[in-house]
Coordinates of C-alpha atoms and ligand atoms in Angstrom, one line a residue:
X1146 CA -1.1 11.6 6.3
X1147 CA -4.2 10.2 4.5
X1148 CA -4.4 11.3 1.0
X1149 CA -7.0 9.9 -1.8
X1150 CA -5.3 9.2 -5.2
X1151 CA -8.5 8.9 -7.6
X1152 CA -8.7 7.3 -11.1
X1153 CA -5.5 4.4 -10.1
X1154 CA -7.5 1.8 -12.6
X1155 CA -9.4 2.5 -15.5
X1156 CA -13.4 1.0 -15.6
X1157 CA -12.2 -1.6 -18.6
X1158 CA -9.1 -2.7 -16.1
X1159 CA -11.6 -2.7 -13.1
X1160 CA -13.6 -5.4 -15.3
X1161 CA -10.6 -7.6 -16.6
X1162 CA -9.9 -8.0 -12.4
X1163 CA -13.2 -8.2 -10.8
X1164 CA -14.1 -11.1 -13.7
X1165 CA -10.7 -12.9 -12.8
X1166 CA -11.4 -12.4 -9.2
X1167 CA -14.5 -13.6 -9.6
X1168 CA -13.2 -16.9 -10.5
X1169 CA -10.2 -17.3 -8.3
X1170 CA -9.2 -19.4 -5.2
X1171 CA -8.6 -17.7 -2.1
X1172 CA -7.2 -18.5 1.0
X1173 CA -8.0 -17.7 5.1
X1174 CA -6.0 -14.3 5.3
X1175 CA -5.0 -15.4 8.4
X1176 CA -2.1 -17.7 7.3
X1177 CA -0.5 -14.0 6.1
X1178 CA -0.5 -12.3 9.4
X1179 CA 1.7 -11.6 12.1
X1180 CA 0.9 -13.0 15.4
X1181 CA -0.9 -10.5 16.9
X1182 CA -2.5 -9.3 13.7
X1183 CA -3.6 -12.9 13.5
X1184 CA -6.5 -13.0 15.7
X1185 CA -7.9 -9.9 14.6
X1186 CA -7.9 -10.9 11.0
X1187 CA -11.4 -12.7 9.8
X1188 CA -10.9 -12.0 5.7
X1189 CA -9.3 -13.9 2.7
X1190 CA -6.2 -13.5 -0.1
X1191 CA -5.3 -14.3 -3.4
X1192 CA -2.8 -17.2 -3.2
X1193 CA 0.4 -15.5 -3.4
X1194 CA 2.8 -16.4 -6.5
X1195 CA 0.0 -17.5 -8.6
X1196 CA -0.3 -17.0 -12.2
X1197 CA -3.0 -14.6 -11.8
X1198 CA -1.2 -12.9 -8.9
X1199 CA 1.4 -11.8 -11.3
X1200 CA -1.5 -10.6 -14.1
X1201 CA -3.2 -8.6 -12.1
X1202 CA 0.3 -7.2 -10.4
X1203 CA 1.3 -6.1 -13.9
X1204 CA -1.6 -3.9 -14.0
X1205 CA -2.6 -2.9 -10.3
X1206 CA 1.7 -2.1 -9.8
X1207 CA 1.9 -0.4 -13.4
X1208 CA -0.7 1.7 -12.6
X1209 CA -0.2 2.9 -9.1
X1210 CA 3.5 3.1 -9.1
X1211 CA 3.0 5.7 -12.2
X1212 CA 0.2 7.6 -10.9
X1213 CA 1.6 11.3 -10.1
X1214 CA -0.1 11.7 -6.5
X1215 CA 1.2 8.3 -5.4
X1216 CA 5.0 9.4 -6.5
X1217 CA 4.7 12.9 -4.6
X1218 CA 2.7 11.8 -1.5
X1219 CA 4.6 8.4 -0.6
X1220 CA 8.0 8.7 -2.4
X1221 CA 8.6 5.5 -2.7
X1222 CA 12.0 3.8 -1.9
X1223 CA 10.6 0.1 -2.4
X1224 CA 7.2 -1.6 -2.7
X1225 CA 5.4 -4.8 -2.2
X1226 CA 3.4 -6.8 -4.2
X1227 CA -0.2 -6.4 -3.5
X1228 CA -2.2 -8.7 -1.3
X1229 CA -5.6 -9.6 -3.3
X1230 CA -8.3 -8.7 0.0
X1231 CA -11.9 -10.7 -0.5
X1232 CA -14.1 -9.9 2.7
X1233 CA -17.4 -11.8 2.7
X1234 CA -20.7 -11.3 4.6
X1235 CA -20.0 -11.4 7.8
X1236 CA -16.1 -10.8 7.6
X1237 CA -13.8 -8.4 9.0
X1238 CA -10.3 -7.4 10.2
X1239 CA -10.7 -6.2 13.6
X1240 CA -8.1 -3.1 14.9
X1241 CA -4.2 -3.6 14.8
X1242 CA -1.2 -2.3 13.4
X1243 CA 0.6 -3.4 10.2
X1244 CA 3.7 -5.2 10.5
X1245 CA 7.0 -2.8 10.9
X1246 CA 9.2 -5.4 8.8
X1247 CA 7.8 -6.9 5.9
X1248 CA 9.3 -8.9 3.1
X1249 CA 11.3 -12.3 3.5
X1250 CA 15.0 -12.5 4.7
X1251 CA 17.3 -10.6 2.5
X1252 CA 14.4 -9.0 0.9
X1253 CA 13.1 -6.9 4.0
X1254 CA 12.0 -3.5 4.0
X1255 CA 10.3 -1.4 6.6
X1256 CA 6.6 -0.2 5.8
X1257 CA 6.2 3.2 6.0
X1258 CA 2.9 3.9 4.1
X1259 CA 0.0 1.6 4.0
X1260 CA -2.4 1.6 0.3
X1261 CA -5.1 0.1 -0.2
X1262 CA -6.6 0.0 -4.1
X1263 CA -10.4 0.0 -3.7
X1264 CA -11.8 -3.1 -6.3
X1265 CA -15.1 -2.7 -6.2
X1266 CA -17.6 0.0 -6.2
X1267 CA -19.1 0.8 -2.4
X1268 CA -22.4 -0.1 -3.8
X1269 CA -21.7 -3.4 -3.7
X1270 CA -21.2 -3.9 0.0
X1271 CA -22.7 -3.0 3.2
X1272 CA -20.4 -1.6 6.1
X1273 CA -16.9 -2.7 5.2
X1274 CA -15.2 0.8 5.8
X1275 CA -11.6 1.0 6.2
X1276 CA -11.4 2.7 9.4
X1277 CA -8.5 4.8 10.4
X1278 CA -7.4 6.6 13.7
X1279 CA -5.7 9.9 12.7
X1280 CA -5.0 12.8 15.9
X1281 CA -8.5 13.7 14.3
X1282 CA -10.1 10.7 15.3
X1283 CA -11.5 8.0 13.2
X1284 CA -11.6 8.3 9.5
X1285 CA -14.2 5.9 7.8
X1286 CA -13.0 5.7 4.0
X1287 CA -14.6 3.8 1.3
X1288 CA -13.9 5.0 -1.7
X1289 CA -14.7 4.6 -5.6
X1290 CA -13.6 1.3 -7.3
X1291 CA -10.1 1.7 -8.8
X1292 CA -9.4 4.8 -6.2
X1293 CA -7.0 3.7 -3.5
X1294 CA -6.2 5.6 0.0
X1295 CA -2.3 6.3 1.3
X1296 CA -2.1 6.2 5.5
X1297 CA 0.6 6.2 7.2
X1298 CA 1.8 3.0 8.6
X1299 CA 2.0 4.0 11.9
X1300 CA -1.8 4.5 12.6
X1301 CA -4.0 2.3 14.0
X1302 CA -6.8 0.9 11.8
X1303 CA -9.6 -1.7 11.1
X1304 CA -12.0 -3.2 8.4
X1305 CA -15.5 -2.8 9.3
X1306 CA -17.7 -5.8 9.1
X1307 CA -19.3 -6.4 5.7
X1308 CA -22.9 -7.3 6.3
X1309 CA -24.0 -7.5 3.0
X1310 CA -22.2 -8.0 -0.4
X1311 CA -18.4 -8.4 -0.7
X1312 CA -15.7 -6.3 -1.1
X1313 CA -12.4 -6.6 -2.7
X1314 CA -9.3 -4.8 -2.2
X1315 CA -6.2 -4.6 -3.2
X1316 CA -3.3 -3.4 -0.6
X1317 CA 0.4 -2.9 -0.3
X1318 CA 3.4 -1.4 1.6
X1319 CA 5.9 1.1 0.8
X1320 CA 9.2 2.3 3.0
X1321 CA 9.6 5.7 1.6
X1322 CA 12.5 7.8 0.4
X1323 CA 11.1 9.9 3.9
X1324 CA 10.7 7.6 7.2
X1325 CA 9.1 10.4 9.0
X1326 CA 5.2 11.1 7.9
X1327 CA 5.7 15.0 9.2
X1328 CA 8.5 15.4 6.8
X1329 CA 6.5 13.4 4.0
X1330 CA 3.3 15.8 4.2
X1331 CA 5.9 18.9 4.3
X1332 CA 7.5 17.5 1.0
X1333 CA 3.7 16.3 -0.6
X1334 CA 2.3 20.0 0.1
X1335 CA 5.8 21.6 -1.2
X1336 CA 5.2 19.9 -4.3
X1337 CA 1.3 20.7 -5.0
X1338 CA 3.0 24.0 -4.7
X1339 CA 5.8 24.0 -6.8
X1340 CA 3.6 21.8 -9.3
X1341 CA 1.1 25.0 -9.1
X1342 CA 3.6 27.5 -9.6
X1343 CA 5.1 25.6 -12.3
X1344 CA 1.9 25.9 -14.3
X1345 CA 1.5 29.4 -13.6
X1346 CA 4.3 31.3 -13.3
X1347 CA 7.5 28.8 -14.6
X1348 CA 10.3 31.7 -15.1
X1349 CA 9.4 33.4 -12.2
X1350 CA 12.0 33.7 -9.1
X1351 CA 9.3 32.5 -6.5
X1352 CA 9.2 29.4 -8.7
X1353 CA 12.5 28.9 -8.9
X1354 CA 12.7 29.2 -5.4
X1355 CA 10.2 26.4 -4.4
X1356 CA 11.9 24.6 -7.1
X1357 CA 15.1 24.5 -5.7
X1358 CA 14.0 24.3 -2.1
X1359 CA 11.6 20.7 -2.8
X1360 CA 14.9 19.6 -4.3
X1361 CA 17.4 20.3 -1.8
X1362 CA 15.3 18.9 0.7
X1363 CA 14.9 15.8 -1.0
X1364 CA 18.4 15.3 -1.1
X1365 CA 18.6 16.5 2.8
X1366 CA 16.1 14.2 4.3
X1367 CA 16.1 11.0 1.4
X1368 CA 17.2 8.0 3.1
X1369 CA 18.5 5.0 0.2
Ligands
NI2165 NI1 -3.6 -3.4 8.2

């Protein structure tokens, strides 16, 4: 599973954040990360529970959590704040896998998908690729500012050294309605096609069909 979802931010949002980015405090990343995430992890965060944590939450988590391709591809049971990702010249965060149980005690969930919201445009960085093994191999992605990339959780990945500019990021975790990532793509391609026949053909019986199967399957494989 590795699906783009374009267009999360809108240029005028993408300017309110990079200007109050551009004046916030960060902190070593590294006081975030699980032990052996920890020595792999050379980037910094947005304090978390700041004021401007919560600003920029009200727009980054508006916007994603509405956007159509992020409700059909992750499904989303619960999700956590965003981490606010600075990676300077020079910084990385070497290979590792993300934490299976996030979220303090009594507020846990398990992560299922990975995001991470693209904050500024690939132009203004060197290297700095979000780099993802897939059965495929290694996917490189750097993407448009205010376009974010959904992985599952379970792959392996790293951020490639910036050596020249900075980048900024923005990137949460989701346990989905689905645990399994087969039965997630199954359900993301069943709805591109119940979406398309929707559009096309809306009284027709194949319709109805795909309709009723995307449905029934929900309620067969959802976990609450
Ligand atoms: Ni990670």
């Amino acid at each position: 599973m590795l699906i783009e979802i374009p267009n999360v931010l809108t240029p005028m949002q993408l300017k309110q954040i990079q200007d109050k980015l551009a004046h916030a405090t960060f902190i070593d990343g590294k006081l975030s990360a699980g032990s052996a995430a920890q020595q792999q992890k050379n980037n910094e965060e947005l304090s978390p529970n700041s004021q401007l944590q919560q600003e920029l939450n009200a727009v980054v988590m508006n916007n994603l959590l509405r956007h159509p391709t992020f409700q059909s591809a992750v499904l989303p049971h619960r999700v956590s704040s965003p981490f606010y990702v600075r990676y300077s010249t020079g910084m990385h965060y070497g290979e590792h896998l993300d934490d299976p149980i996030m979220g303090p005690m009594g507020q846990q969930y398990r992560s299922d998908v990975s995001t991470s919201l693209f904050l500024n445009e690939p132009d203004d960085y060197q290297g700095g690729e979000l780099v993802i093994k897939t059965q495929f191999g290694q996917q490189k992605i750097k993407l448009a500012a205010g376009s974010a990339i959904v992985y599952s959780s379970t792959s392996r990945h790293h951020v490639a050294k910036v050596t020249a500019g900075e980048r900024l990021a923005a990137v949460t975790w989701s346990q989905s309605l689905i645990r399994s990532a087969d039965k997630r793509q199954l359900l993301y391609e069943l709805s591109l096609a119940r979406d398309a026949l929707l559009r096309s053909a809306p009284e027709s019986q194949e319709s109805k069909y795909v309709y009723s199967s995307y449905m029934n399957l929900m309620r067969m494989w959802s976990e609450l």
